[in-house]
CSV table of C-alpha atoms in Angstrom, one decimal:
chain,number,residue,atom,x,y,z
A,1,MET,CA,-48.4,-7.0,35.9
A,2,PHE,CA,-48.7,-6.7,39.7
A,3,VAL,CA,-46.5,-5.4,42.5
A,4,LEU,CA,-43.8,-8.0,42.7
A,5,GLY,CA,-43.5,-8.2,38.9
A,6,HIS,CA,-43.1,-4.4,38.6
A,7,LEU,CA,-40.4,-4.4,41.4
A,8,GLY,CA,-38.5,-7.4,40.3
A,9,PHE,CA,-38.4,-6.7,36.6
A,10,THR,CA,-37.4,-3.0,37.3
A,11,LEU,CA,-34.5,-4.4,39.4
A,12,ILE,CA,-33.5,-6.8,36.6
A,13,GLY,CA,-33.8,-4.1,34.0
A,14,ALA,CA,-31.7,-1.6,36.0
A,15,ARG,CA,-29.1,-4.2,36.6
A,16,LEU,CA,-28.9,-5.0,32.8
A,17,LEU,CA,-28.7,-1.3,32.0
A,18,ALA,CA,-26.0,-0.5,34.7
A,19,PRO,CA,-23.0,-1.4,32.5
A,20,ALA,CA,-24.3,0.9,29.7
A,21,LEU,CA,-24.7,3.9,32.0
A,22,ARG,CA,-22.0,6.3,33.1
A,23,ARG,CA,-19.7,4.8,35.8
A,24,GLY,CA,-19.2,6.7,39.0
A,25,ALA,CA,-22.7,8.2,39.1
A,26,SER,CA,-25.4,6.5,41.0
A,27,PHE,CA,-28.9,6.8,42.4
A,28,PRO,CA,-30.8,5.0,45.3
A,29,VAL,CA,-32.5,1.8,44.4
A,30,GLY,CA,-35.4,2.7,46.8
A,31,PHE,CA,-36.3,5.6,44.5
A,32,LEU,CA,-36.1,3.3,41.5
A,33,LEU,CA,-38.6,0.9,43.2
A,34,VAL,CA,-40.9,3.8,44.1
A,35,GLY,CA,-41.0,4.8,40.5
A,36,ALA,CA,-41.8,1.2,39.5
A,37,LEU,CA,-45.0,1.5,41.5
A,38,LEU,CA,-45.7,5.3,41.2
A,39,PRO,CA,-48.1,5.1,38.1
A,40,ASP,CA,-50.3,2.6,39.9
A,41,LEU,CA,-50.1,4.5,43.2
A,42,VAL,CA,-51.3,7.7,41.4
A,43,ASP,CA,-53.7,6.3,38.8
A,44,LYS,CA,-55.5,3.4,40.5
A,45,PRO,CA,-57.0,5.4,43.4
A,46,LEU,CA,-57.9,8.2,41.0
A,47,GLY,CA,-59.4,6.0,38.4
A,48,HIS,CA,-61.1,3.4,40.6
A,49,VAL,CA,-62.0,5.4,43.7
A,50,ILE,CA,-62.0,9.2,43.2
A,51,LEU,CA,-63.1,9.5,39.6
A,52,PRO,CA,-66.1,7.6,38.1
A,53,TRP,CA,-64.1,6.1,35.2
A,54,ASP,CA,-63.1,2.7,36.5
A,55,ASN,CA,-59.7,3.1,34.9
A,56,GLY,CA,-56.5,2.4,36.6
A,57,ARG,CA,-54.3,3.8,33.8
A,58,LEU,CA,-54.6,7.6,33.6
A,59,TRP,CA,-52.1,10.4,33.6
A,60,ALA,CA,-49.2,8.7,35.4
A,61,HIS,CA,-49.2,6.0,32.7
A,62,THR,CA,-48.4,8.5,30.0
A,63,LEU,CA,-45.1,9.3,28.3
A,64,LEU,CA,-45.7,13.0,29.3
A,65,PHE,CA,-45.6,12.0,33.0
A,66,THR,CA,-42.3,10.2,32.5
A,67,VAL,CA,-40.8,13.0,30.4
A,68,LEU,CA,-41.8,15.7,33.0
A,69,LEU,CA,-40.2,13.6,35.8
A,70,ALA,CA,-37.0,13.0,33.7
A,71,ALA,CA,-36.8,16.7,32.8
A,72,LEU,CA,-37.2,17.7,36.4
A,73,ALA,CA,-34.5,15.2,37.4
A,74,TRP,CA,-32.1,16.5,34.7
A,75,GLY,CA,-32.8,20.2,35.5
A,76,THR,CA,-32.2,19.7,39.2
A,77,ALA,CA,-29.4,17.1,38.8
A,78,SER,CA,-31.5,14.9,41.2
A,79,ARG,CA,-30.4,11.3,41.2
A,80,ARG,CA,-33.4,10.5,43.3
A,81,LEU,CA,-35.8,12.0,40.7
A,82,GLY,CA,-33.8,10.3,37.9
A,83,ALA,CA,-34.2,7.0,39.6
A,84,THR,CA,-37.9,7.5,40.1
A,85,SER,CA,-38.4,8.5,36.4
A,86,LEU,CA,-36.5,5.5,35.3
A,87,GLY,CA,-38.7,3.3,37.5
A,88,VAL,CA,-41.8,4.9,36.0
A,89,GLY,CA,-40.5,4.2,32.5
A,90,PHE,CA,-39.9,0.5,33.4
A,91,HIS,CA,-43.5,0.4,34.8
A,92,GLN,CA,-45.0,1.7,31.5
A,93,LEU,CA,-43.0,-0.8,29.4
A,94,LEU,CA,-43.9,-3.6,31.8
A,95,ASP,CA,-47.6,-2.7,31.4
A,96,GLN,CA,-47.0,-2.8,27.6
A,97,ILE,CA,-48.7,0.6,27.3
A,98,PRO,CA,-46.7,1.9,24.4
A,99,TRP,CA,-47.9,-0.8,22.1
A,100,GLN,CA,-51.2,-1.9,23.7
A,101,ASP,CA,-52.6,1.7,23.9
A,102,PRO,CA,-50.2,4.1,22.0
A,103,GLY,CA,-52.8,6.8,21.8
A,104,ALA,CA,-53.3,7.0,25.6
A,105,TRP,CA,-49.5,6.7,26.2
A,106,LEU,CA,-48.9,9.7,23.9
A,107,TRP,CA,-51.6,11.8,25.6
A,108,PRO,CA,-52.2,14.8,25.1
A,109,LEU,CA,-51.1,14.1,21.5
A,110,GLY,CA,-53.3,10.9,21.4
A,111,SER,CA,-56.7,10.0,22.9
A,112,PHE,CA,-57.3,10.4,26.7
A,113,PRO,CA,-56.9,7.0,28.6
A,114,ARG,CA,-60.5,5.8,28.8
A,115,GLU,CA,-60.1,2.0,28.7
A,116,VAL,CA,-62.2,0.4,31.5
A,117,SER,CA,-60.0,-2.0,33.5
A,118,ALA,CA,-61.0,-4.9,35.7
A,119,GLY,CA,-61.7,-4.5,39.4
A,120,VAL,CA,-59.9,-6.1,42.4
A,121,PRO,CA,-61.8,-9.4,42.3
A,122,ASP,CA,-60.9,-9.8,38.7
A,123,TRP,CA,-57.2,-9.1,39.5
A,124,TRP,CA,-57.1,-11.9,41.9
A,125,ALA,CA,-58.8,-14.3,39.5
A,126,ALA,CA,-56.4,-13.3,36.8
A,127,LEU,CA,-53.4,-13.8,39.1
A,128,LEU,CA,-54.4,-17.4,39.8
A,129,THR,CA,-55.4,-18.3,36.3
A,130,ASP,CA,-53.2,-16.3,33.9
A,131,PRO,CA,-49.8,-17.9,33.4
A,132,TYR,CA,-48.3,-14.6,32.3
A,133,LEU,CA,-49.2,-12.9,35.6
A,134,TRP,CA,-48.2,-15.7,38.0
A,135,THR,CA,-44.9,-16.2,36.1
A,136,THR,CA,-44.0,-12.5,36.2
A,137,GLU,CA,-45.0,-12.3,39.8
A,138,THR,CA,-42.9,-15.3,40.7
A,139,ILE,CA,-39.9,-14.0,38.8
A,140,GLY,CA,-40.4,-10.6,40.4
A,141,LEU,CA,-40.5,-12.3,43.9
A,142,LEU,CA,-37.2,-14.0,43.1
A,143,ALA,CA,-35.6,-10.7,42.0
A,144,VAL,CA,-36.8,-8.8,45.1
A,145,ALA,CA,-35.8,-11.7,47.4
A,146,SER,CA,-32.4,-11.7,45.9
A,147,LEU,CA,-32.1,-8.0,46.7
A,148,LEU,CA,-32.8,-8.9,50.4
A,149,VAL,CA,-31.4,-12.3,50.8
A,150,LEU,CA,-28.1,-12.5,48.9
A,151,PRO,CA,-26.6,-9.5,50.7
A,152,MET,CA,-27.3,-11.2,54.0
A,153,LEU,CA,-25.3,-14.2,52.7
A,154,GLY,CA,-22.4,-11.9,51.9
A,155,TRP,CA,-22.9,-11.4,48.2
A,156,ARG,CA,-23.0,-7.8,47.1
A,157,PRO,CA,-23.0,-6.8,43.4
A,158,ALA,CA,-20.8,-3.8,42.4
A,159,TRP,CA,-23.8,-1.7,41.7
A,160,TRP,CA,-25.1,-1.6,45.3
A,161,ARG,CA,-24.0,1.3,47.5
A,162,GLY,CA,-22.5,1.3,50.9
A,163,PRO,CA,-19.6,-0.3,52.7
A,164,ALA,CA,-19.4,-4.1,52.5
A,165,SER,CA,-20.2,-4.4,56.2
A,166,ASP,CA,-23.7,-2.8,55.6
A,167,ALA,CA,-24.9,-5.8,53.5
A,168,SER,CA,-28.6,-5.1,54.2
A,169,ALA,CA,-28.8,-1.7,52.4
A,170,PRO,CA,-29.5,-1.8,48.7
A,171,GLY,CA,-27.5,0.8,46.9
A,172,PRO,CA,-27.3,2.8,43.7
A,173,VAL,CA,-27.5,2.0,40.1
A,174,PRO,CA,-25.2,4.0,37.9
A,175,VAL,CA,-26.9,6.8,35.9
A,176,PRO,CA,-25.8,9.5,33.6
A,177,VAL,CA,-25.3,12.9,35.1
A,178,ARG,CA,-26.1,16.2,33.5
A,179,PRO,CA,-23.0,17.9,32.2
A,180,GLY,CA,-21.5,20.2,34.9
A,181,ALA,CA,-23.4,18.5,37.7
A,182,GLU,CA,-20.8,15.9,38.7
A,183,GLY,CA,-20.0,17.6,42.0
A,184,GLU,CA,-23.6,18.3,42.9
A,185,THR,CA,-25.5,16.1,45.3
A,186,ASP,CA,-29.1,15.8,46.5
A,187,PRO,CA,-29.9,17.4,49.8
């Protein structure tokens, strides 16, 4: 999955999860979207440019990375880190890593991620010829566009933050808060 697919499906997933999460607590959608791209922002430069492995799925595509981010978010009661870790989790699910390469996903308990991945020219060819990729990118584009366009038309879902007059600013998705941290806020 590419950028728009990761962003759009993460937004859709967060929207579907919102009713199940604790009401009253929230975190910024921007950090959720950063998390949706973070594994690729970390691993693609490392695996394709810096290291000689030609692999775009390294450490940030592991369960350990997600668990460490979530633990840090919980320990510091940071809604921003919580949103980021949720976005990373969505990214890994959307990349189908838990079932396509469970050993690498469970690293260090499993094998180190060593699968060679396609380079940039192959990505473009796949985007144009693979129905899964262009379908997910189109759906992602529609989801991201709705985040920007619908508020300008005056429609604002309840899970967005901010006063109704500030329709251009995406807002929070409800998230559980560590017990005793209800009154704490991020700096």
